[in-house]
GROMACS .gro file of N, CA, C and O in nm:
model
  480
    1GLN      N    1   0.166  -0.079   1.973
    1GLN     CA    2   0.231  -0.191   1.886
    1GLN      C    3   0.091  -0.209   1.719
    1GLN      O    4  -0.035  -0.163   1.754
    2VAL      N    5   0.070  -0.163   1.642
    2VAL     CA    6   0.049  -0.190   1.479
    2VAL      C    7   0.102  -0.298   1.396
    2VAL      O    8   0.194  -0.300   1.418
    3GLN      N    9  -0.042  -0.374   1.404
    3GLN     CA   10  -0.004  -0.491   1.294
    3GLN      C   11  -0.047  -0.483   1.180
    3GLN      O   12  -0.162  -0.422   1.149
    4LEU      N   13   0.000  -0.506   1.032
    4LEU     CA   14  -0.009  -0.517   0.962
    4LEU      C   15  -0.016  -0.658   0.840
    4LEU      O   16   0.093  -0.731   0.870
    5ALA      N   17  -0.120  -0.707   0.806
    5ALA     CA   18  -0.163  -0.837   0.682
    5ALA      C   19  -0.180  -0.765   0.561
    5ALA      O   20  -0.344  -0.725   0.555
    6GLU      N   21  -0.076  -0.828   0.501
    6GLU     CA   22  -0.178  -0.807   0.350
    6GLU      C   23  -0.220  -0.903   0.284
    6GLU      O   24  -0.234  -1.052   0.319
    7SER      N   25  -0.349  -0.911   0.182
    7SER     CA   26  -0.377  -1.038   0.160
    7SER      C   27  -0.418  -0.969  -0.034
    7SER      O   28  -0.413  -0.845  -0.058
    8GLY      N   29  -0.447  -1.036  -0.139
    8GLY     CA   30  -0.542  -1.017  -0.210
    8GLY      C   31  -0.408  -1.030  -0.354
    8GLY      O   32  -0.455  -1.010  -0.475
    9GLY      N   33  -0.292  -1.067  -0.335
    9GLY     CA   34  -0.224  -1.061  -0.443
    9GLY      C   35  -0.219  -1.209  -0.504
    9GLY      O   36  -0.332  -1.300  -0.469
   10GLY      N   37  -0.147  -1.244  -0.622
   10GLY     CA   38  -0.128  -1.374  -0.733
   10GLY      C   39  -0.108  -1.317  -0.825
   10GLY      O   40   0.007  -1.227  -0.884
   11LEU      N   41  -0.171  -1.432  -0.908
   11LEU     CA   42  -0.099  -1.419  -1.038
   11LEU      C   43  -0.182  -1.359  -1.151
   11LEU      O   44  -0.318  -1.412  -1.147
   12VAL      N   45  -0.213  -1.274  -1.261
   12VAL     CA   46  -0.282  -1.182  -1.350
   12VAL      C   47  -0.193  -1.186  -1.474
   12VAL      O   48  -0.079  -1.156  -1.481
   13GLN      N   49  -0.282  -1.182  -1.586
   13GLN     CA   50  -0.180  -1.140  -1.750
   13GLN      C   51  -0.234  -0.995  -1.746
   13GLN      O   52  -0.260  -0.930  -1.632
   14ALA      N   53  -0.119  -0.997  -1.798
   14ALA     CA   54  -0.110  -0.864  -1.869
   14ALA      C   55  -0.246  -0.760  -1.926
   14ALA      O   56  -0.341  -0.813  -1.979
   15GLY      N   57  -0.314  -0.612  -1.827
   15GLY     CA   58  -0.389  -0.580  -1.836
   15GLY      C   59  -0.527  -0.630  -1.756
   15GLY      O   60  -0.626  -0.542  -1.769
   16GLY      N   61  -0.476  -0.666  -1.666
   16GLY     CA   62  -0.568  -0.751  -1.578
   16GLY      C   63  -0.565  -0.641  -1.429
   16GLY      O   64  -0.505  -0.534  -1.462
   17SER      N   65  -0.653  -0.678  -1.346
   17SER     CA   66  -0.645  -0.640  -1.265
   17SER      C   67  -0.655  -0.700  -1.121
   17SER      O   68  -0.698  -0.830  -1.138
   18LEU      N   69  -0.604  -0.617  -0.994
   18LEU     CA   70  -0.582  -0.729  -0.819
   18LEU      C   71  -0.646  -0.585  -0.758
   18LEU      O   72  -0.609  -0.467  -0.802
   19ARG      N   73  -0.711  -0.628  -0.686
   19ARG     CA   74  -0.732  -0.577  -0.570
   19ARG      C   75  -0.675  -0.623  -0.447
   19ARG      O   76  -0.704  -0.703  -0.376
   20LEU      N   77  -0.547  -0.516  -0.343
   20LEU     CA   78  -0.495  -0.583  -0.209
   20LEU      C   79  -0.565  -0.484  -0.136
   20LEU      O   80  -0.614  -0.381  -0.111
   21SER      N   81  -0.539  -0.605  -0.023
   21SER     CA   82  -0.616  -0.488   0.116
   21SER      C   83  -0.510  -0.548   0.198
   21SER      O   84  -0.424  -0.648   0.228
   22CYS      N   85  -0.522  -0.492   0.356
   22CYS     CA   86  -0.411  -0.435   0.433
   22CYS      C   87  -0.505  -0.420   0.537
   22CYS      O   88  -0.573  -0.304   0.563
   23VAL      N   89  -0.526  -0.536   0.670
   23VAL     CA   90  -0.566  -0.517   0.734
   23VAL      C   91  -0.490  -0.499   0.893
   23VAL      O   92  -0.417  -0.548   0.912
   24ALA      N   93  -0.528  -0.365   0.974
   24ALA     CA   94  -0.421  -0.316   1.090
   24ALA      C   95  -0.460  -0.324   1.190
   24ALA      O   96  -0.641  -0.400   1.214
   25SER      N   97  -0.398  -0.424   1.303
   25SER     CA   98  -0.480  -0.458   1.406
   25SER      C   99  -0.371  -0.468   1.513
   25SER      O  100  -0.291  -0.365   1.456
   26GLY      N  101  -0.392  -0.418   1.677
   26GLY     CA  102  -0.344  -0.346   1.758
   26GLY      C  103  -0.383  -0.189   1.786
   26GLY      O  104  -0.507  -0.136   1.768
   27ARG      N  105  -0.286  -0.091   1.807
   27ARG     CA  106  -0.319   0.000   1.854
   27ARG      C  107  -0.335   0.088   1.707
   27ARG      O  108  -0.267   0.187   1.666
   28THR      N  109  -0.440   0.024   1.643
   28THR     CA  110  -0.516   0.098   1.516
   28THR      C  111  -0.548   0.225   1.538
   28THR      O  112  -0.549   0.315   1.466
   29ALA      N  113  -0.564   0.315   1.648
   29ALA     CA  114  -0.630   0.429   1.687
   29ALA      C  115  -0.558   0.538   1.616
   29ALA      O  116  -0.525   0.683   1.643
   30THR      N  117  -0.389   0.445   1.672
   30THR     CA  118  -0.287   0.574   1.628
   30THR      C  119  -0.244   0.619   1.500
   30THR      O  120  -0.159   0.641   1.511
   31ILE      N  121  -0.333   0.542   1.419
   31ILE     CA  122  -0.244   0.520   1.280
   31ILE      C  123  -0.306   0.638   1.233
   31ILE      O  124  -0.459   0.702   1.218
   32TYR      N  125  -0.175   0.712   1.139
   32TYR     CA  126  -0.257   0.804   1.043
   32TYR      C  127  -0.245   0.798   0.890
   32TYR      O  128  -0.322   0.755   0.826
   33HIS      N  129  -0.111   0.829   0.859
   33HIS     CA  130  -0.088   0.815   0.732
   33HIS      C  131  -0.075   0.637   0.704
   33HIS      O  132  -0.016   0.553   0.775
   34LEU      N  133  -0.098   0.594   0.586
   34LEU     CA  134  -0.065   0.460   0.556
   34LEU      C  135  -0.048   0.471   0.339
   34LEU      O  136  -0.072   0.576   0.308
   35SER      N  137   0.030   0.405   0.352
   35SER     CA  138   0.079   0.400   0.203
   35SER      C  139   0.136   0.214   0.166
   35SER      O  140   0.105   0.142   0.245
   36TRP      N  141   0.150   0.243   0.030
   36TRP     CA  142   0.189   0.096  -0.026
   36TRP      C  143   0.293   0.104  -0.090
   36TRP      O  144   0.387   0.191  -0.159
   37PHE      N  145   0.415  -0.002  -0.069
   37PHE     CA  146   0.543   0.004  -0.108
   37PHE      C  147   0.528  -0.098  -0.214
   37PHE      O  148   0.471  -0.241  -0.166
   38ARG      N  149   0.661  -0.151  -0.274
   38ARG     CA  150   0.693  -0.286  -0.381
   38ARG      C  151   0.821  -0.299  -0.392
   38ARG      O  152   0.910  -0.206  -0.389
   39GLN      N  153   0.850  -0.433  -0.386
   39GLN     CA  154   0.985  -0.445  -0.419
   39GLN      C  155   0.985  -0.587  -0.486
   39GLN      O  156   0.952  -0.663  -0.496
   40ALA      N  157   1.059  -0.528  -0.631
   40ALA     CA  158   1.082  -0.656  -0.711
   40ALA      C  159   1.195  -0.697  -0.688
   40ALA      O  160   1.266  -0.656  -0.623
   41SER      N  161   1.198  -0.853  -0.737
   41SER     CA  162   1.344  -0.944  -0.781
   41SER      C  163   1.433  -0.859  -0.792
   41SER      O  164   1.475  -0.811  -0.893
   42GLY      N  165   1.507  -0.817  -0.681
   42GLY     CA  166   1.670  -0.743  -0.720
   42GLY      C  167   1.665  -0.632  -0.715
   42GLY      O  168   1.790  -0.599  -0.760
   43LYS      N  169   1.537  -0.577  -0.680
   43LYS     CA  170   1.567  -0.435  -0.668
   43LYS      C  171   1.522  -0.400  -0.530
   43LYS      O  172   1.451  -0.465  -0.438
   44GLU      N  173   1.542  -0.223  -0.534
   44GLU     CA  174   1.501  -0.167  -0.387
   44GLU      C  175   1.368  -0.136  -0.401
   44GLU      O  176   1.293  -0.139  -0.458
   45ARG      N  177   1.305  -0.124  -0.240
   45ARG     CA  178   1.161  -0.121  -0.253
   45ARG      C  179   1.124   0.054  -0.285
   45ARG      O  180   1.242   0.102  -0.294
   46GLU      N  181   1.033   0.029  -0.315
   46GLU     CA  182   1.009   0.182  -0.408
   46GLU      C  183   0.852   0.221  -0.334
   46GLU      O  184   0.778   0.111  -0.339
   47PHE      N  185   0.810   0.315  -0.357
   47PHE     CA  186   0.673   0.415  -0.323
   47PHE      C  187   0.601   0.367  -0.403
   47PHE      O  188   0.636   0.408  -0.539
   48VAL      N  189   0.492   0.342  -0.400
   48VAL     CA  190   0.378   0.316  -0.484
   48VAL      C  191   0.248   0.426  -0.466
   48VAL      O  192   0.246   0.468  -0.566
   49ALA      N  193   0.206   0.374  -0.355
   49ALA     CA  194   0.104   0.505  -0.296
   49ALA      C  195   0.059   0.571  -0.156
   49ALA      O  196   0.108   0.503  -0.056
   50PHE      N  197   0.015   0.651  -0.179
   50PHE     CA  198  -0.003   0.731   0.003
   50PHE      C  199  -0.171   0.770   0.020
   50PHE      O  200  -0.152   0.792  -0.092
   51ILE      N  201  -0.208   0.730   0.152
   51ILE     CA  202  -0.324   0.805   0.200
   51ILE      C  203  -0.284   0.862   0.312
   51ILE      O  204  -0.224   0.824   0.433
   52SER      N  205  -0.325   1.028   0.293
   52SER     CA  206  -0.308   1.044   0.485
   52SER      C  207  -0.416   1.016   0.537
   52SER      O  208  -0.511   0.944   0.532
   53TRP      N  209  -0.390   1.042   0.658
   53TRP     CA  210  -0.461   0.988   0.825
   53TRP      C  211  -0.639   1.053   0.783
   53TRP      O  212  -0.704   0.990   0.823
   54SER      N  213  -0.686   1.132   0.703
   54SER     CA  214  -0.794   1.156   0.704
   54SER      C  215  -0.859   1.118   0.563
   54SER      O  216  -0.959   1.144   0.531
   55GLY      N  217  -0.775   1.067   0.466
   55GLY     CA  218  -0.817   1.013   0.304
   55GLY      C  219  -0.864   1.131   0.291
   55GLY      O  220  -0.880   1.090   0.128
   56GLY      N  221  -0.821   1.239   0.284
   56GLY     CA  222  -0.847   1.365   0.171
   56GLY      C  223  -0.709   1.369   0.044
   56GLY      O  224  -0.735   1.466  -0.008
   57SER      N  225  -0.609   1.315   0.107
   57SER     CA  226  -0.512   1.323   0.016
   57SER      C  227  -0.430   1.204  -0.038
   57SER      O  228  -0.439   1.134   0.064
   58ALA      N  229  -0.396   1.190  -0.169
   58ALA     CA  230  -0.333   1.050  -0.204
   58ALA      C  231  -0.278   1.093  -0.285
   58ALA      O  232  -0.259   1.180  -0.402
   59TYR      N  233  -0.132   1.056  -0.325
   59TYR     CA  234   0.003   1.082  -0.382
   59TYR      C  235   0.019   0.937  -0.448
   59TYR      O  236   0.008   0.792  -0.387
   60TYR      N  237   0.051   0.953  -0.542
   60TYR     CA  238   0.124   0.809  -0.631
   60TYR      C  239   0.267   0.783  -0.722
   60TYR      O  240   0.277   0.930  -0.749
   61ALA      N  241   0.306   0.700  -0.722
   61ALA     CA  242   0.440   0.707  -0.796
   61ALA      C  243   0.375   0.748  -0.991
   61ALA      O  244   0.248   0.694  -0.987
   62ALA      N  245   0.431   0.814  -1.039
   62ALA     CA  246   0.476   0.864  -1.121
   62ALA      C  247   0.437   0.715  -1.272
   62ALA      O  248   0.340   0.667  -1.306
   63SER      N  249   0.438   0.603  -1.205
   63SER     CA  250   0.465   0.434  -1.231
   63SER      C  251   0.346   0.428  -1.223
   63SER      O  252   0.313   0.317  -1.319
   64VAL      N  253   0.261   0.468  -1.186
   64VAL     CA  254   0.126   0.363  -1.161
   64VAL      C  255   0.018   0.470  -1.154
   64VAL      O  256  -0.092   0.420  -1.095
   65LYS      N  257   0.043   0.625  -1.169
   65LYS     CA  258  -0.078   0.676  -1.166
   65LYS      C  259  -0.142   0.665  -1.263
   65LYS      O  260  -0.136   0.687  -1.406
   66GLY      N  261  -0.309   0.716  -1.262
   66GLY     CA  262  -0.390   0.694  -1.379
   66GLY      C  263  -0.441   0.516  -1.351
   66GLY      O  264  -0.507   0.497  -1.396
   67ARG      N  265  -0.355   0.395  -1.314
   67ARG     CA  266  -0.382   0.279  -1.291
   67ARG      C  267  -0.430   0.220  -1.162
   67ARG      O  268  -0.506   0.133  -1.156
   68PHE      N  269  -0.353   0.265  -1.075
   68PHE     CA  270  -0.391   0.229  -0.946
   68PHE      C  271  -0.484   0.319  -0.871
   68PHE      O  272  -0.439   0.484  -0.870
   69THR      N  273  -0.529   0.306  -0.772
   69THR     CA  274  -0.602   0.369  -0.645
   69THR      C  275  -0.586   0.333  -0.508
   69THR      O  276  -0.617   0.216  -0.496
   70ILE      N  277  -0.546   0.421  -0.434
   70ILE     CA  278  -0.564   0.355  -0.319
   70ILE      C  279  -0.649   0.459  -0.174
   70ILE      O  280  -0.673   0.579  -0.210
   71SER      N  281  -0.704   0.340  -0.125
   71SER     CA  282  -0.838   0.442  -0.049
   71SER      C  283  -0.838   0.344   0.101
   71SER      O  284  -0.736   0.232   0.089
   72ARG      N  285  -0.883   0.363   0.202
   72ARG     CA  286  -0.857   0.340   0.299
   72ARG      C  287  -1.040   0.366   0.377
   72ARG      O  288  -1.121   0.424   0.338
   73ASP      N  289  -1.049   0.216   0.449
   73ASP     CA  290  -1.220   0.256   0.514
   73ASP      C  291  -1.164   0.209   0.677
   73ASP      O  292  -1.113   0.109   0.769
   74ASP      N  293  -1.178   0.301   0.749
   74ASP     CA  294  -1.121   0.329   0.888
   74ASP      C  295  -1.222   0.260   0.979
   74ASP      O  296  -1.152   0.211   1.073
   75ALA      N  297  -1.313   0.249   0.941
   75ALA     CA  298  -1.436   0.153   1.024
   75ALA      C  299  -1.407   0.000   1.008
   75ALA      O  300  -1.412  -0.098   1.073
   76ARG      N  301  -1.302  -0.053   0.898
   76ARG     CA  302  -1.256  -0.205   0.903
   76ARG      C  303  -1.150  -0.216   0.891
   76ARG      O  304  -1.046  -0.308   0.894
   77ASN      N  305  -1.052  -0.083   0.937
   77ASN     CA  306  -0.917  -0.064   0.989
   77ASN      C  307  -0.815  -0.159   0.849
   77ASN      O  308  -0.751  -0.186   0.869
   78THR      N  309  -0.885  -0.066   0.736
   78THR     CA  310  -0.860  -0.170   0.614
   78THR      C  311  -0.784  -0.077   0.513
   78THR      O  312  -0.846   0.042   0.526
   79VAL      N  313  -0.733  -0.103   0.400
   79VAL     CA  314  -0.614  -0.015   0.350
   79VAL      C  315  -0.591  -0.077   0.210
   79VAL      O  316  -0.655  -0.184   0.191
   80TYR      N  317  -0.631  -0.040   0.089
   80TYR     CA  318  -0.694  -0.101  -0.044
   80TYR      C  319  -0.619  -0.011  -0.133
   80TYR      O  320  -0.504   0.050  -0.118
   81LEU      N  321  -0.547  -0.114  -0.263
   81LEU     CA  322  -0.491  -0.065  -0.347
   81LEU      C  323  -0.525  -0.174  -0.463
   81LEU      O  324  -0.532  -0.260  -0.470
   82GLN      N  325  -0.670  -0.067  -0.510
   82GLN     CA  326  -0.674  -0.136  -0.679
   82GLN      C  327  -0.613  -0.120  -0.778
   82GLN      O  328  -0.525   0.016  -0.805
   83MET      N  329  -0.527  -0.189  -0.858
   83MET     CA  330  -0.457  -0.165  -0.968
   83MET      C  331  -0.530  -0.271  -1.099
   83MET      O  332  -0.585  -0.371  -1.103
   84ASN      N  333  -0.539  -0.147  -1.193
   84ASN     CA  334  -0.529  -0.210  -1.280
   84ASN      C  335  -0.469  -0.204  -1.401
   84ASN      O  336  -0.362  -0.110  -1.406
   85SER      N  337  -0.488  -0.223  -1.517
   85SER     CA  338  -0.420  -0.230  -1.650
   85SER      C  339  -0.287  -0.280  -1.629
   85SER      O  340  -0.199  -0.194  -1.628
   86LEU      N  341  -0.291  -0.386  -1.543
   86LEU     CA  342  -0.143  -0.390  -1.482
   86LEU      C  343  -0.046  -0.477  -1.569
   86LEU      O  344  -0.049  -0.553  -1.711
   87LYS      N  345   0.104  -0.436  -1.552
   87LYS     CA  346   0.170  -0.469  -1.641
   87LYS      C  347   0.302  -0.547  -1.578
   87LYS      O  348   0.303  -0.552  -1.459
   88PRO      N  349   0.373  -0.634  -1.689
   88PRO     CA  350   0.482  -0.694  -1.625
   88PRO      C  351   0.599  -0.619  -1.526
   88PRO      O  352   0.644  -0.715  -1.432
   89GLU      N  353   0.607  -0.491  -1.560
   89GLU     CA  354   0.706  -0.426  -1.433
   89GLU      C  355   0.610  -0.419  -1.347
   89GLU      O  356   0.675  -0.364  -1.233
   90ASP      N  357   0.489  -0.458  -1.302
   90ASP     CA  358   0.473  -0.439  -1.173
   90ASP      C  359   0.450  -0.539  -1.090
   90ASP      O  360   0.385  -0.516  -1.007
   91SER      N  361   0.526  -0.649  -1.166
   91SER     CA  362   0.569  -0.775  -1.069
   91SER      C  363   0.637  -0.721  -0.961
   91SER      O  364   0.748  -0.670  -0.963
   92ALA      N  365   0.570  -0.762  -0.827
   92ALA     CA  366   0.643  -0.743  -0.692
   92ALA      C  367   0.608  -0.783  -0.584
   92ALA      O  368   0.498  -0.826  -0.581
   93VAL      N  369   0.677  -0.755  -0.492
   93VAL     CA  370   0.599  -0.820  -0.319
   93VAL      C  371   0.587  -0.659  -0.302
   93VAL      O  372   0.621  -0.582  -0.274
   94TYR      N  373   0.400  -0.658  -0.260
   94TYR     CA  374   0.362  -0.533  -0.233
   94TYR      C  375   0.363  -0.527  -0.066
   94TYR      O  376   0.293  -0.637  -0.004
   95TYR      N  377   0.416  -0.440   0.014
   95TYR     CA  378   0.387  -0.463   0.143
   95TYR      C  379   0.322  -0.304   0.154
   95TYR      O  380   0.298  -0.161   0.113
   96CYS      N  381   0.216  -0.294   0.246
   96CYS     CA  382   0.190  -0.198   0.326
   96CYS      C  383   0.257  -0.125   0.453
   96CYS      O  384   0.347  -0.196   0.529
   97ALA      N  385   0.235  -0.037   0.503
   97ALA     CA  386   0.339   0.005   0.562
   97ALA      C  387   0.233   0.161   0.621
   97ALA      O  388   0.116   0.200   0.591
   98ALA      N  389   0.247   0.199   0.767
   98ALA     CA  390   0.155   0.285   0.880
   98ALA      C  391   0.257   0.391   0.959
   98ALA      O  392   0.331   0.296   0.985
   99SER      N  393   0.197   0.453   0.972
   99SER     CA  394   0.273   0.586   1.040
   99SER      C  395   0.197   0.614   1.166
   99SER      O  396   0.064   0.661   1.136
  100ASP      N  397   0.217   0.636   1.258
  100ASP     CA  398   0.184   0.683   1.372
  100ASP      C  399   0.252   0.825   1.386
  100ASP      O  400   0.167   0.896   1.513
  101GLN      N  401   0.306   0.864   1.362
  101GLN     CA  402   0.302   1.024   1.339
  101GLN      C  403   0.263   1.081   1.255
  101GLN      O  404   0.287   1.029   1.091
  102ARG      N  405   0.240   1.241   1.252
  102ARG     CA  406   0.161   1.375   1.125
  102ARG      C  407   0.217   1.472   1.191
  102ARG      O  408   0.284   1.502   1.315
  103PRO      N  409   0.242   1.607   1.128
  103PRO     CA  410   0.223   1.560   0.982
  103PRO      C  411   0.285   1.473   0.886
  103PRO      O  412   0.263   1.419   0.778
  104THR      N  413   0.428   1.458   0.943
  104THR     CA  414   0.543   1.429   0.828
  104THR      C  415   0.529   1.232   0.867
  104THR      O  416   0.512   1.244   0.958
  105ALA      N  417   0.511   1.128   0.783
  105ALA     CA  418   0.477   1.053   0.818
  105ALA      C  419   0.639   0.972   0.825
  105ALA      O  420   0.734   0.989   0.800
  106ARG      N  421   0.628   0.850   0.943
  106ARG     CA  422   0.724   0.776   0.970
  106ARG      C  423   0.692   0.625   0.965
  106ARG      O  424   0.592   0.609   1.028
  107TRP      N  425   0.757   0.555   0.847
  107TRP     CA  426   0.676   0.421   0.861
  107TRP      C  427   0.714   0.339   0.945
  107TRP      O  428   0.843   0.218   0.911
  108ASP      N  429   0.697   0.310   1.056
  108ASP     CA  430   0.751   0.247   1.161
  108ASP      C  431   0.709   0.092   1.170
  108ASP      O  432   0.739   0.001   1.264
  109TYR      N  433   0.567   0.076   1.066
  109TYR     CA  434   0.511  -0.028   1.073
  109TYR      C  435   0.479  -0.127   0.934
  109TYR      O  436   0.447  -0.023   0.876
  110TRP      N  437   0.529  -0.248   0.923
  110TRP     CA  438   0.527  -0.277   0.814
  110TRP      C  439   0.422  -0.409   0.785
  110TRP      O  440   0.420  -0.467   0.894
  111GLY      N  441   0.379  -0.465   0.669
  111GLY     CA  442   0.336  -0.549   0.665
  111GLY      C  443   0.419  -0.686   0.576
  111GLY      O  444   0.512  -0.616   0.601
  112GLN      N  445   0.378  -0.848   0.593
  112GLN     CA  446   0.490  -0.931   0.551
  112GLN      C  447   0.460  -0.968   0.384
  112GLN      O  448   0.561  -0.972   0.330
  113GLY      N  449   0.413  -0.882   0.316
  113GLY     CA  450   0.406  -0.857   0.152
  113GLY      C  451   0.324  -0.948   0.124
  113GLY      O  452   0.270  -1.066   0.145
  114THR      N  453   0.263  -0.941  -0.004
  114THR     CA  454   0.174  -1.016  -0.089
  114THR      C  455   0.251  -0.985  -0.235
  114THR      O  456   0.272  -0.880  -0.225
  115GLN      N  457   0.243  -1.096  -0.255
  115GLN     CA  458   0.322  -1.143  -0.467
  115GLN      C  459   0.233  -1.094  -0.494
  115GLN      O  460   0.105  -1.192  -0.554
  116VAL      N  461   0.278  -0.977  -0.617
  116VAL     CA  462   0.171  -0.951  -0.713
  116VAL      C  463   0.293  -1.040  -0.824
  116VAL      O  464   0.393  -0.984  -0.839
  117THR      N  465   0.262  -1.109  -0.945
  117THR     CA  466   0.286  -1.137  -1.093
  117THR      C  467   0.194  -1.112  -1.177
  117THR      O  468   0.085  -1.166  -1.202
  118VAL      N  469   0.254  -1.048  -1.253
  118VAL     CA  470   0.164  -1.029  -1.387
  118VAL      C  471   0.235  -1.066  -1.524
  118VAL      O  472   0.379  -1.033  -1.562
  119SER      N  473   0.212  -1.136  -1.569
  119SER     CA  474   0.246  -1.242  -1.696
  119SER      C  475   0.211  -1.182  -1.764
  119SER      O  476   0.123  -1.109  -1.870
  120SER      N  477   0.311  -1.177  -1.941
  120SER     CA  478   0.271  -1.096  -2.065
  120SER      C  479   0.196  -1.206  -2.190
  120SER      O  480   0.174  -1.323  -2.127
   0.00000   0.00000   0.00000
């Protein structure tokens, strides 16, 4: 089993920045791919960013591309989401997810989420 714990959320003004962290514990050696998702109030959960098991590939939702950066530090069992130029529509609960499957990811492990609120 893998456990994930997000942190770094908070309240920020539009145009500001936040960095989210997600620390993995448990069977971390089995983790391959990592992603961030978000869910705004009253909306479905949506994909934000993905990073491959080697860190060599990263993909982003069109709505965040150019503003958000995903990275991973395997020595610290941590994945990050650097969020710049934040907009009110980025407000949501952000979740990290891990896959122990490859090459195709299967998001079996989820954190509890961290709230991000962007004021206008």
